XYZ file of C-alpha atoms in Angstrom:
658
model
C 75.822 78.204 55.246
C 75.069 75.176 57.446
C 71.693 74.578 55.753
C 73.238 74.481 52.285
C 75.907 72.106 53.498
C 73.255 69.813 54.983
C 71.161 69.635 51.760
C 74.134 68.994 49.546
C 75.450 66.198 51.897
C 71.997 64.554 51.987
C 71.463 64.635 48.254
C 74.944 63.278 47.488
C 74.469 60.476 50.052
C 71.225 59.451 48.437
C 72.665 59.408 44.913
C 75.703 57.415 46.142
C 73.430 54.869 47.703
C 71.362 54.613 44.486
C 74.317 54.275 42.203
C 75.464 51.328 44.262
C 72.843 49.148 42.435
C 74.097 47.310 39.421
C 71.363 48.456 37.137
C 70.430 51.657 38.737
C 67.018 50.513 40.165
C 65.037 52.008 37.277
C 61.701 50.930 38.611
C 61.943 52.880 41.813
C 60.267 56.323 41.910
C 63.576 57.948 41.661
C 64.501 55.606 38.868
C 61.317 56.555 37.009
C 62.073 60.208 37.576
C 65.577 59.690 36.260
C 64.263 57.900 33.296
C 61.796 60.704 32.392
C 64.555 63.263 32.786
C 66.787 61.280 30.448
C 63.921 60.816 27.993
C 63.361 64.545 27.736
C 67.014 65.005 26.973
C 66.762 62.335 24.306
C 63.786 64.100 22.623
C 65.587 67.388 22.711
C 68.645 65.793 21.123
C 66.483 64.042 18.326
C 68.779 61.010 18.555
C 67.170 57.983 20.198
C 70.329 56.033 20.231
C 71.991 58.685 22.242
C 69.007 58.670 24.522
C 69.302 54.972 25.064
C 73.015 55.256 25.603
C 72.406 57.870 28.222
C 69.789 55.778 29.926
C 72.232 52.925 30.259
C 70.650 50.677 27.553
C 68.360 48.833 29.983
C 64.973 50.015 28.876
C 64.241 49.095 25.182
C 60.816 50.724 24.903
C 59.797 52.261 21.611
C 58.858 55.881 21.039
C 55.092 55.221 21.280
C 55.315 53.467 24.591
C 57.445 56.182 25.988
C 55.010 58.799 24.838
C 51.877 57.146 26.166
C 53.617 56.173 29.351
C 52.310 53.644 31.786
C 48.700 54.919 31.572
C 47.855 52.898 28.428
C 49.033 49.578 29.811
C 47.367 48.684 33.101
C 48.815 45.196 33.214
C 52.282 46.525 32.758
C 51.556 49.153 35.390
C 50.476 46.486 37.905
C 53.549 44.404 37.253
C 55.747 47.460 37.601
C 54.133 48.412 40.877
C 54.716 44.935 42.224
C 58.287 44.996 41.100
C 58.699 48.469 42.619
C 57.442 47.339 46.057
C 59.763 44.340 46.112
C 62.746 46.214 44.986
C 62.002 49.028 47.470
C 62.329 46.607 50.412
C 65.428 45.153 48.871
C 66.944 48.601 48.432
C 66.142 49.636 52.029
C 67.683 46.513 53.510
C 70.758 46.893 51.298
C 71.320 50.535 52.190
C 70.033 50.620 55.764
C 73.387 51.586 57.204
C 73.755 54.483 54.743
C 70.316 55.763 55.658
C 71.088 55.619 59.387
C 74.398 57.415 58.823
C 72.683 60.088 56.713
C 69.992 60.711 59.365
C 72.573 60.892 62.153
C 74.691 63.355 60.066
C 71.670 65.515 59.419
C 70.812 65.558 63.130
C 74.334 66.479 64.086
C 74.457 69.309 61.498
C 71.106 70.571 62.711
C 72.333 70.728 66.317
C 75.574 72.366 65.241
C 73.651 74.958 63.217
C 71.397 75.773 66.151
C 74.386 76.138 68.546
C 76.309 78.455 66.218
C 73.199 80.478 65.523
C 72.607 81.054 69.238
C 76.078 82.630 69.380
C 76.198 84.759 66.282
C 72.571 85.326 65.337
C 71.635 88.995 66.082
C 68.035 88.106 66.770
C 69.091 85.757 69.544
C 71.340 88.384 71.078
C 68.581 90.924 70.917
C 66.170 88.608 72.644
C 68.290 88.607 75.783
C 67.097 91.103 78.416
C 69.326 94.206 78.753
C 71.428 94.555 81.922
C 69.673 96.243 84.774
C 70.546 99.967 85.038
C 71.840 101.165 88.350
C 71.886 104.712 89.603
C 73.567 107.328 87.488
C 73.551 105.261 84.329
C 75.528 102.502 86.007
C 76.264 99.275 84.183
C 77.716 96.132 85.860
C 79.268 93.282 83.958
C 81.441 90.372 84.864
C 85.193 90.575 84.981
C 87.666 87.775 84.555
C 88.507 88.051 88.249
C 84.954 87.109 89.063
C 84.046 90.596 90.380
C 81.625 92.988 88.856
C 82.868 95.882 86.768
C 81.027 99.072 87.546
C 80.586 101.597 84.770
C 78.628 104.727 85.597
C 78.948 106.608 82.296
C 78.787 103.991 79.549
C 77.647 106.424 76.852
C 80.438 108.892 77.567
C 83.015 106.116 77.671
C 81.852 104.920 74.238
C 82.222 108.403 72.844
C 85.623 108.786 74.500
C 86.845 105.576 72.839
C 85.769 106.864 69.411
C 87.420 110.218 70.043
C 90.689 108.569 71.064
C 90.677 106.376 67.950
C 90.130 109.445 65.761
C 92.892 111.377 67.464
C 95.296 108.445 67.098
C 94.618 108.323 63.365
C 95.419 112.041 63.147
C 98.392 111.722 65.567
C 97.297 114.809 67.446
C 99.281 115.270 70.676
C 97.540 116.811 73.628
C 98.553 120.387 74.391
C 98.354 119.593 78.083
C 101.786 117.916 77.979
C 103.076 121.456 78.476
C 102.248 124.293 80.826
C 99.398 126.519 79.630
C 100.947 129.750 80.795
C 104.406 131.171 80.034
C 104.477 133.146 83.291
C 105.073 129.934 85.204
C 108.733 129.936 84.040
C 109.355 133.363 85.546
C 109.557 131.977 89.053
C 112.585 130.143 90.417
C 113.519 128.555 93.809
C 115.231 130.809 96.422
C 114.105 129.654 99.841
C 117.698 128.751 100.632
C 118.966 132.285 100.159
C 121.021 133.817 102.999
C 119.143 136.418 104.988
C 119.891 138.117 108.292
C 117.487 137.382 111.045
C 114.789 139.965 111.609
C 114.711 140.718 115.325
C 111.723 143.065 115.224
C 108.372 141.429 114.744
C 105.334 143.692 115.089
C 103.587 140.517 116.168
C 105.757 140.248 119.206
C 105.081 143.774 120.327
C 101.827 142.452 121.711
C 103.889 140.503 124.235
C 106.435 143.053 125.417
C 106.483 141.337 128.790
C 107.988 138.290 127.155
C 111.447 139.756 126.804
C 113.098 136.508 125.821
C 110.975 136.322 122.655
C 113.102 138.962 120.995
C 115.897 137.093 119.293
C 119.388 138.443 119.297
C 120.653 136.595 116.253
C 122.532 133.800 118.164
C 121.461 130.677 119.983
C 122.991 131.333 123.391
C 119.590 132.235 124.936
C 118.076 128.835 124.170
C 114.701 128.387 125.823
C 114.767 124.610 125.897
C 114.156 121.476 123.850
C 111.253 120.635 121.554
C 110.447 116.990 121.051
C 107.965 116.094 118.318
C 106.115 112.820 117.738
C 104.422 113.130 114.363
C 101.414 111.066 113.370
C 99.976 110.074 110.012
C 101.729 108.794 106.906
C 104.748 109.967 105.015
C 103.262 113.266 103.804
C 101.535 114.277 107.019
C 104.796 113.593 108.864
C 106.740 115.727 106.387
C 104.483 118.693 107.082
C 104.778 118.138 110.827
C 108.599 118.134 110.592
C 108.784 121.473 108.785
C 106.144 123.013 111.114
C 108.253 121.878 114.071
C 111.326 123.523 112.532
C 109.442 126.820 112.284
C 108.081 126.534 115.832
C 111.603 125.841 117.229
C 112.857 128.876 115.456
C 109.971 130.981 116.672
C 110.477 129.963 120.305
C 114.273 130.045 120.074
C 114.410 126.381 121.117
C 116.498 123.354 120.134
C 114.725 120.794 117.998
C 115.267 117.095 118.545
C 115.079 115.042 115.349
C 111.333 114.264 115.136
C 109.973 110.849 115.848
C 107.284 109.105 113.833
C 104.405 107.430 115.669
C 103.354 103.936 114.669
C 99.941 104.039 113.019
C 97.382 101.219 112.949
C 96.413 102.499 109.497
C 99.875 102.739 107.927
C 101.497 100.051 110.064
C 104.983 101.310 109.391
C 107.671 101.395 112.111
C 109.948 103.638 109.988
C 111.652 106.526 111.772
C 113.067 109.778 110.444
C 116.424 108.240 109.662
C 114.816 105.440 107.645
C 113.320 107.923 105.196
C 115.380 111.145 105.343
C 119.082 111.884 105.599
C 119.540 113.090 109.239
C 123.017 114.684 108.834
C 122.024 116.523 105.659
C 118.904 117.767 107.400
C 120.860 119.175 110.334
C 123.562 120.640 108.136
C 121.152 122.427 105.841
C 119.322 124.146 108.664
C 122.247 124.705 111.030
C 122.265 128.471 110.452
C 118.494 128.673 111.138
C 117.820 126.464 114.162
C 119.681 124.163 116.570
C 118.925 120.526 115.829
C 120.138 117.510 117.829
C 119.526 113.782 117.483
C 118.416 113.139 121.064
C 117.479 114.762 124.333
C 120.135 115.266 126.999
C 120.177 112.426 129.573
C 118.759 114.526 132.414
C 115.590 115.206 130.355
C 115.003 111.692 129.079
C 113.912 110.464 132.525
C 111.249 113.112 133.030
C 107.573 112.267 132.996
C 106.361 114.925 130.581
C 102.709 114.485 131.512
C 103.330 114.963 135.239
C 105.342 118.136 134.784
C 102.858 119.549 132.262
C 105.163 119.400 129.256
C 103.019 116.996 127.215
C 101.193 118.945 124.488
C 98.467 117.216 122.435
C 96.216 118.436 119.666
C 93.602 119.256 122.255
C 95.936 121.902 123.702
C 96.308 123.786 120.394
C 93.785 124.937 117.855
C 94.076 123.672 114.333
C 96.471 125.852 112.343
C 97.391 127.873 115.421
C 98.996 131.232 115.036
C 102.459 132.204 116.337
C 100.723 134.243 119.028
C 99.147 131.123 120.444
C 102.484 129.329 120.635
C 104.017 132.316 122.452
C 101.168 132.542 124.906
C 100.659 128.868 125.656
C 103.874 126.973 124.846
C 106.677 129.387 125.644
C 105.950 129.604 129.353
C 105.949 125.829 129.706
C 109.154 125.563 127.688
C 110.881 128.232 129.779
C 109.745 126.607 133.047
C 110.530 122.903 132.298
C 113.155 123.231 129.633
C 111.331 120.817 127.365
C 107.966 120.248 125.674
C 106.731 117.148 123.889
C 104.270 117.668 121.016
C 102.497 114.294 120.905
C 100.645 113.455 117.713
C 101.831 116.638 116.108
C 100.639 117.447 112.628
C 98.799 120.380 111.085
C 99.071 122.638 114.153
C 100.653 125.736 112.682
C 98.775 128.095 110.402
C 100.121 129.896 107.360
C 98.910 133.433 108.023
C 99.719 135.621 109.848
C 103.280 134.432 109.866
C 106.640 136.278 109.939
C 108.210 136.155 106.506
C 111.496 134.529 107.638
C 109.602 131.712 109.330
C 107.565 131.198 106.172
C 110.791 131.012 104.191
C 112.237 128.557 106.770
C 109.309 126.187 106.190
C 109.984 126.250 102.476
C 113.718 125.697 103.045
C 112.953 122.718 105.235
C 110.490 121.155 102.746
C 112.252 121.815 99.468
C 115.950 121.739 100.488
C 116.607 120.030 103.852
C 114.496 116.850 103.532
C 116.357 114.462 101.217
C 115.416 110.824 100.900
C 117.936 108.309 102.077
C 120.156 106.664 99.415
C 118.224 103.405 99.246
C 115.019 105.299 98.391
C 116.797 107.432 95.877
C 118.320 104.401 94.253
C 115.079 102.421 93.886
C 113.316 105.619 92.715
C 115.993 106.206 90.105
C 115.645 102.633 88.869
C 111.921 103.034 88.573
C 112.110 106.295 86.664
C 114.698 104.937 84.243
C 112.523 101.937 83.495
C 109.414 104.035 82.919
C 111.261 106.417 80.589
C 113.536 103.812 79.066
C 116.173 106.483 79.447
C 119.109 106.796 81.819
C 119.885 110.491 82.045
C 118.339 113.246 84.254
C 115.822 115.435 82.446
C 115.417 118.411 84.753
C 116.092 119.873 88.192
C 113.419 117.764 89.773
C 115.384 114.657 88.896
C 118.530 115.923 90.468
C 116.892 117.203 93.621
C 114.888 114.029 94.343
C 117.280 111.360 93.064
C 120.710 112.891 93.767
C 123.698 111.110 92.259
C 121.720 108.018 91.337
C 120.284 109.638 88.308
C 123.543 111.303 87.290
C 125.828 108.313 87.998
C 128.359 108.066 85.132
C 127.757 104.332 84.984
C 124.167 105.025 83.987
C 125.401 106.598 80.727
C 126.148 103.185 79.315
C 123.505 101.520 77.256
C 122.210 98.931 79.751
C 119.155 96.810 79.896
C 118.383 97.525 76.298
C 118.057 101.306 76.931
C 119.410 103.649 74.309
C 120.660 106.919 75.638
C 120.522 108.511 72.219
C 116.756 108.207 71.998
C 114.252 110.588 73.525
C 112.911 109.547 76.942
C 109.393 108.081 76.998
C 106.900 110.541 78.320
C 104.511 109.478 81.049
C 101.674 110.833 83.082
C 101.409 110.140 86.829
C 97.936 109.668 88.206
C 97.224 109.773 91.925
C 93.864 108.094 92.445
C 92.486 108.671 95.931
C 90.114 105.735 95.683
C 91.194 103.573 98.587
C 88.521 101.910 100.695
C 88.961 104.299 103.655
C 88.548 107.345 101.359
C 85.575 105.823 99.599
C 83.822 104.764 102.841
C 84.432 108.045 104.656
C 83.028 110.100 101.750
C 79.487 108.569 102.152
C 79.095 108.819 98.378
C 77.458 106.341 96.027
C 79.777 104.847 93.411
C 77.297 102.744 91.474
C 78.029 99.364 93.024
C 74.475 98.800 94.236
C 73.431 97.223 97.496
C 76.523 95.051 97.828
C 78.784 98.072 97.711
C 76.574 100.050 100.120
C 76.512 97.244 102.694
C 80.305 96.662 102.359
C 81.169 100.356 102.876
C 78.714 100.715 105.769
C 80.382 97.726 107.518
C 83.790 99.367 107.015
C 82.588 102.659 108.463
C 81.162 100.999 111.509
C 84.448 99.198 112.082
C 86.960 101.993 111.301
C 85.128 105.283 111.832
C 83.098 105.104 115.048
C 83.242 108.899 115.603
C 81.809 109.405 112.093
C 78.983 107.050 112.847
C 78.167 108.878 116.056
C 78.118 112.160 114.241
C 75.881 110.799 111.534
C 73.314 109.676 114.123
C 73.038 113.240 115.461
C 73.026 115.138 112.177
C 70.655 115.359 109.218
C 71.755 112.893 106.507
C 72.985 114.245 103.206
C 72.035 112.316 100.084
C 74.768 110.802 97.950
C 73.525 112.992 95.031
C 74.005 116.178 97.116
C 77.482 115.065 98.138
C 78.483 114.404 94.540
C 77.095 117.660 93.099
C 78.882 119.609 95.866
C 82.209 118.113 94.793
C 82.769 116.048 97.940
C 83.170 112.649 96.295
C 86.566 111.300 95.191
C 86.882 110.742 91.461
C 86.470 107.164 90.277
C 88.935 105.591 87.870
C 86.294 105.876 85.193
C 85.861 109.618 85.758
C 89.634 110.108 85.693
C 89.803 108.262 82.331
C 87.021 110.505 80.873
C 88.915 113.619 81.970
C 92.133 112.438 80.406
C 90.364 111.504 77.160
C 88.689 114.929 77.055
C 92.108 116.544 77.439
C 93.335 114.711 74.345
C 95.798 112.209 75.876
C 96.017 109.362 73.385
C 95.275 105.771 74.279
C 98.964 104.773 74.076
C 99.867 107.175 76.880
C 101.884 105.542 79.700
C 100.149 106.203 83.009
C 101.854 105.591 86.310
C 99.333 104.806 88.984
C 100.306 106.022 92.431
C 98.632 105.300 95.720
C 97.452 102.352 97.771
C 95.143 99.553 96.795
C 92.207 100.824 94.692
C 88.843 99.960 96.122
C 87.373 97.261 93.842
C 90.752 96.258 92.405
C 91.171 95.465 88.755
C 87.432 95.314 88.133
C 86.999 98.914 89.264
C 89.989 99.946 87.127
C 88.613 98.278 83.985
C 86.888 101.411 82.604
C 90.257 103.182 82.876
C 92.326 100.403 81.340
C 89.808 99.993 78.503
C 90.712 103.516 77.366
C 94.337 103.538 78.563
C 95.825 100.029 78.546
C 99.372 101.165 79.392
C 98.664 101.505 83.105
C 101.766 100.782 85.218
C 102.720 100.646 88.902
C 105.967 100.223 90.803
C 105.019 96.568 91.311
C 104.922 96.127 87.520
C 108.360 97.572 86.899
C 110.293 96.486 89.946
C 110.988 92.845 90.770
C 109.948 91.273 94.078
C 113.588 91.114 95.109
C 114.047 94.828 94.391
C 110.981 95.675 96.438
C 111.813 93.232 99.283
C 113.703 95.802 101.414
C 110.574 97.971 101.418
C 108.038 95.345 102.293
C 105.993 96.266 105.367
C 107.223 99.858 105.160
C 104.366 101.750 103.597
C 105.893 105.210 104.165
C 109.054 104.198 102.294
C 106.978 102.868 99.427
C 105.017 106.112 99.482
C 108.313 107.920 99.027
C 108.886 105.977 95.796
C 105.430 107.062 94.605
C 106.271 110.625 95.595
C 109.379 110.502 93.355
C 107.506 108.975 90.401
C 104.771 111.601 90.584
C 107.041 114.585 91.114
C 109.355 113.712 88.185
C 106.586 112.816 85.741
C 105.953 114.809 82.580
C 102.373 115.460 83.703
C 100.857 114.938 87.134
C 97.101 114.369 87.395
C 95.307 114.972 90.729
C 91.921 113.491 91.522
C 91.581 114.818 95.051
C 92.901 118.283 95.952
C 92.670 117.452 99.670
C 95.273 114.709 99.363
C 98.509 115.511 101.225
C 100.594 113.644 98.675
C 99.028 115.550 95.786
C 99.560 118.818 97.568
C 103.225 118.194 98.335
C 103.945 116.865 94.785
C 102.227 119.868 93.313
C 104.351 122.162 95.443
C 107.576 120.388 94.419
C 106.701 120.635 90.744
C 105.875 124.324 91.124
C 109.104 124.975 93.036
C 111.596 123.024 90.851
C 109.635 122.592 87.607
C 110.784 125.765 85.951
C 107.399 126.228 84.314
C 107.728 122.864 82.553
C 105.952 120.529 84.983
C 102.179 120.774 84.301
C 99.704 119.481 86.834
C 96.077 118.639 86.063
C 93.666 119.645 88.827
C 90.012 118.846 88.019
C 87.405 120.860 89.921
C 85.214 118.066 91.349
C 82.188 120.275 91.736
C 82.341 121.570 88.153
C 82.985 118.088 86.826
C 80.064 116.705 88.780
C 77.820 119.365 87.206
C 78.890 118.253 83.720
C 78.428 114.570 84.499
C 75.041 115.152 86.088
C 73.949 116.906 82.863
C 74.936 113.734 80.991
C 72.584 111.711 83.265
C 69.634 113.913 82.441
C 70.296 114.453 78.745
C 72.870 112.831 76.496
C 75.740 115.221 76.369
C 77.662 115.861 73.150
C 81.287 114.728 73.348
C 82.571 118.055 71.962
C 80.652 119.863 74.629
C 82.045 117.657 77.372
C 85.588 118.037 75.965
C 85.342 121.808 75.856
C 84.076 122.050 79.423
C 86.828 119.841 80.774
C 89.536 121.681 78.907
C 88.291 125.050 80.238
C 88.155 123.702 83.799
C 91.784 122.431 83.675
C 93.147 125.507 81.879
C 91.680 127.850 84.498
C 93.195 125.749 87.283
C 96.634 126.038 85.694
C 96.672 129.808 85.696
C 99.698 131.293 87.451
C 98.680 132.753 90.799
C 100.531 133.915 93.889
C 99.828 132.062 97.081
C 96.617 133.354 98.605
C 96.155 134.340 102.227
C 96.017 131.313 104.478
C 96.961 128.902 101.640
C 99.504 126.140 102.240
C 103.100 127.071 101.618
C 103.738 123.371 100.832
C 101.133 123.376 98.057
C 101.589 126.826 96.655
C 105.169 128.030 97.163
C 104.866 130.755 94.495
C 105.317 133.697 96.874
C 108.161 136.108 97.782
C 109.096 134.113 100.880
C 109.884 130.961 98.897
C 110.459 131.854 95.227
C 111.985 134.754 93.324
C 110.349 136.240 90.286
C 112.447 137.346 87.343
C 111.189 139.800 84.774
C-alpha cells in the first residue's frame, strides 16, 4: 500500500513540474517520449489535424519527417541535442525546489513504510527469537506493572480459552453450579437438640479411682477454671475455642471466655468480643458448660507457671484423647483450681470421643459462635453488592448475617438493585498462594532463579526451624513434591480446573485470602480466562473498610462470610483451616444446595505432568478433572479421626431423614 502511494506521488509530482513549462518542454527526453506517444495516437486516429491538436500545435513536422525520425537529419539531431542540454539545465534550475521536496517525500514515505512493516510484517515477527522456556513449559512475559507474568501451561490455557468461547456461544451452563448427589439434601442440622447428659462413659471406667470424673448432671461439683489463650488466626482460634468448650465439659470445669494471642504473622490485637458475640455464646451453651467472662480475683494474682498450672503444647500430644486430659490435666485442675492452656490450638483429637462431647463441639461451632454486628453488617453489604440483590437466599445467609440480610429496609430498591430480578450467581475461590505458603512448600512455581532466590531468602528469615530440618534431611526435588500433591495450586492451575468444569468466562469469582504471591502479574493467567475477578477491596469503599484496617482476623471473617454464602465454593488447598471450616458450614447449613469443589492435588499433578510430556487433548483433560471433582463431592459420613469441623455429616451433629 505504501509503495503504490509513493510511486503515484512521485509520478504526479514530476508531471506537475513538467506541465509548469509554457510549451511543455518538447525537446526534453520526456517531451520526445510524449510526442511519440501522441504521434501514435494520431496515426491510429487517421486524422493529422487531431494529432496536431493533441500535441499542442507546436511541432509542425510533416508525415515523412515524423516517420523517418531524427535519424535522417544529423544536423537537426545535433541542434536538438544542444537545445535539449540547455533546456535541461534551465528546467532543473526552475524546478529545483520541487525535486528536493519530491526526494524528501520519498525518503519520508520509505522510512514510514519500513517502520510499519517492522510492526505488522509476519516475517519480521517470526525473525524474533522465541521466549526462553522455563521448567514445566513455563513462559514469562512482561506485565503492565513491570513484573513478569509466569505461565506454566500455555498450551492448555490456549485450549481452555477456545473451549470457553465455544461454550459461551452455545450458552451451556456448568452442571457444577449444583450438588452432584441428591443424598446431600437428606441431612439437616441438629447439633443444638436437647439431650440429657450421659453419666456413664466406658472410657472413664479405666479411671475408676477418679471418682469426680463421673458427672452428676449439675455443675455443683465444679473442678476449677480453665483459661485458654488461643494462637493462630481467625480459623485456628475458632477451633481452639470449641475444643476448649469440650474440654471444660469433659473435666466438669468452668470456662473463662478465651483470649486470643497476638501473632507476629497476623498482627491483629482483636479479642473474642471483637469478633464474636460474647453474651450469645454464653447463653447458647449455658445448659452444657459454665462460662464466665473473667477469672475470680483470688485466681488472677497467681503465677500459673510457679504453681504448675501453665499448660503448653509441649505438655500435650497433638490431637490428644480425653484419656490424656483426665490423666494429666484433671489432677492439676483439682489441686490448683485453675489451669491455663497457653498457645492452645489443635490439642484435642476427634476419635475416640464421647458422642455428647462431639455434639457439643458442633453446637459451639455452628450455633454458638456468631459474628459481632459490625462484621455481619459489612458482610451483608458485601454479599448484596456481589449478588446485586437484597434478600436472603438460604439458611446460610440467615445464620451468618442475622438481621442485616433480612432487614425490612433492605427490601426497598436501593443503589440501583432490583429485588424483582434473580440474584447474580458467584463462585468463591480461596487461593492459598500467599508468600508464606509458597515458601514453606519448597515447590517450584516456574519463576526461575529470581523466584527461587526470593523464596529461599524468605525461608531463612521466617522459617529457621524448617531450614535446620532441611540441613539434616535428604532433599526432595520440586518435581517429587508436585507429583505427590504437596504443592499449593497456582492461580493458573485453578483457572484451568474451572474452565474444565465448564464455568463460563463471564462467571463472577470472589477471591478470598491474603495477598497473592506475585500480585496481579501472577493472577494474569486467571484473569485472562475469567476477567470478573472481585475482592472485598473492589466492592467496599475505603471508608467502609476503615474500621477493619489493621484487624486481619476481622477481615478474614468477612472472607469467611463471602465464601460460605457463595453459590459455589472452590478450594485449592484442603489443608487450609478457612477452607475446612467453610466446607463444614456449607455442609451443615447448605441443605444439599451448596456445592464445594475440591481438587485432588495429587491427581491433578499427574494430569498436568502428562501434559508436559505429551500434548494432552482438551477433552481428555476436561473429562479427568470432572471425574476428580465429582468423586470428591460424593456424600460420605465422617470417617474415623476426621475433623468434625470439616465433615459434620455424622449422627452427633446432623440428622438424616429418609
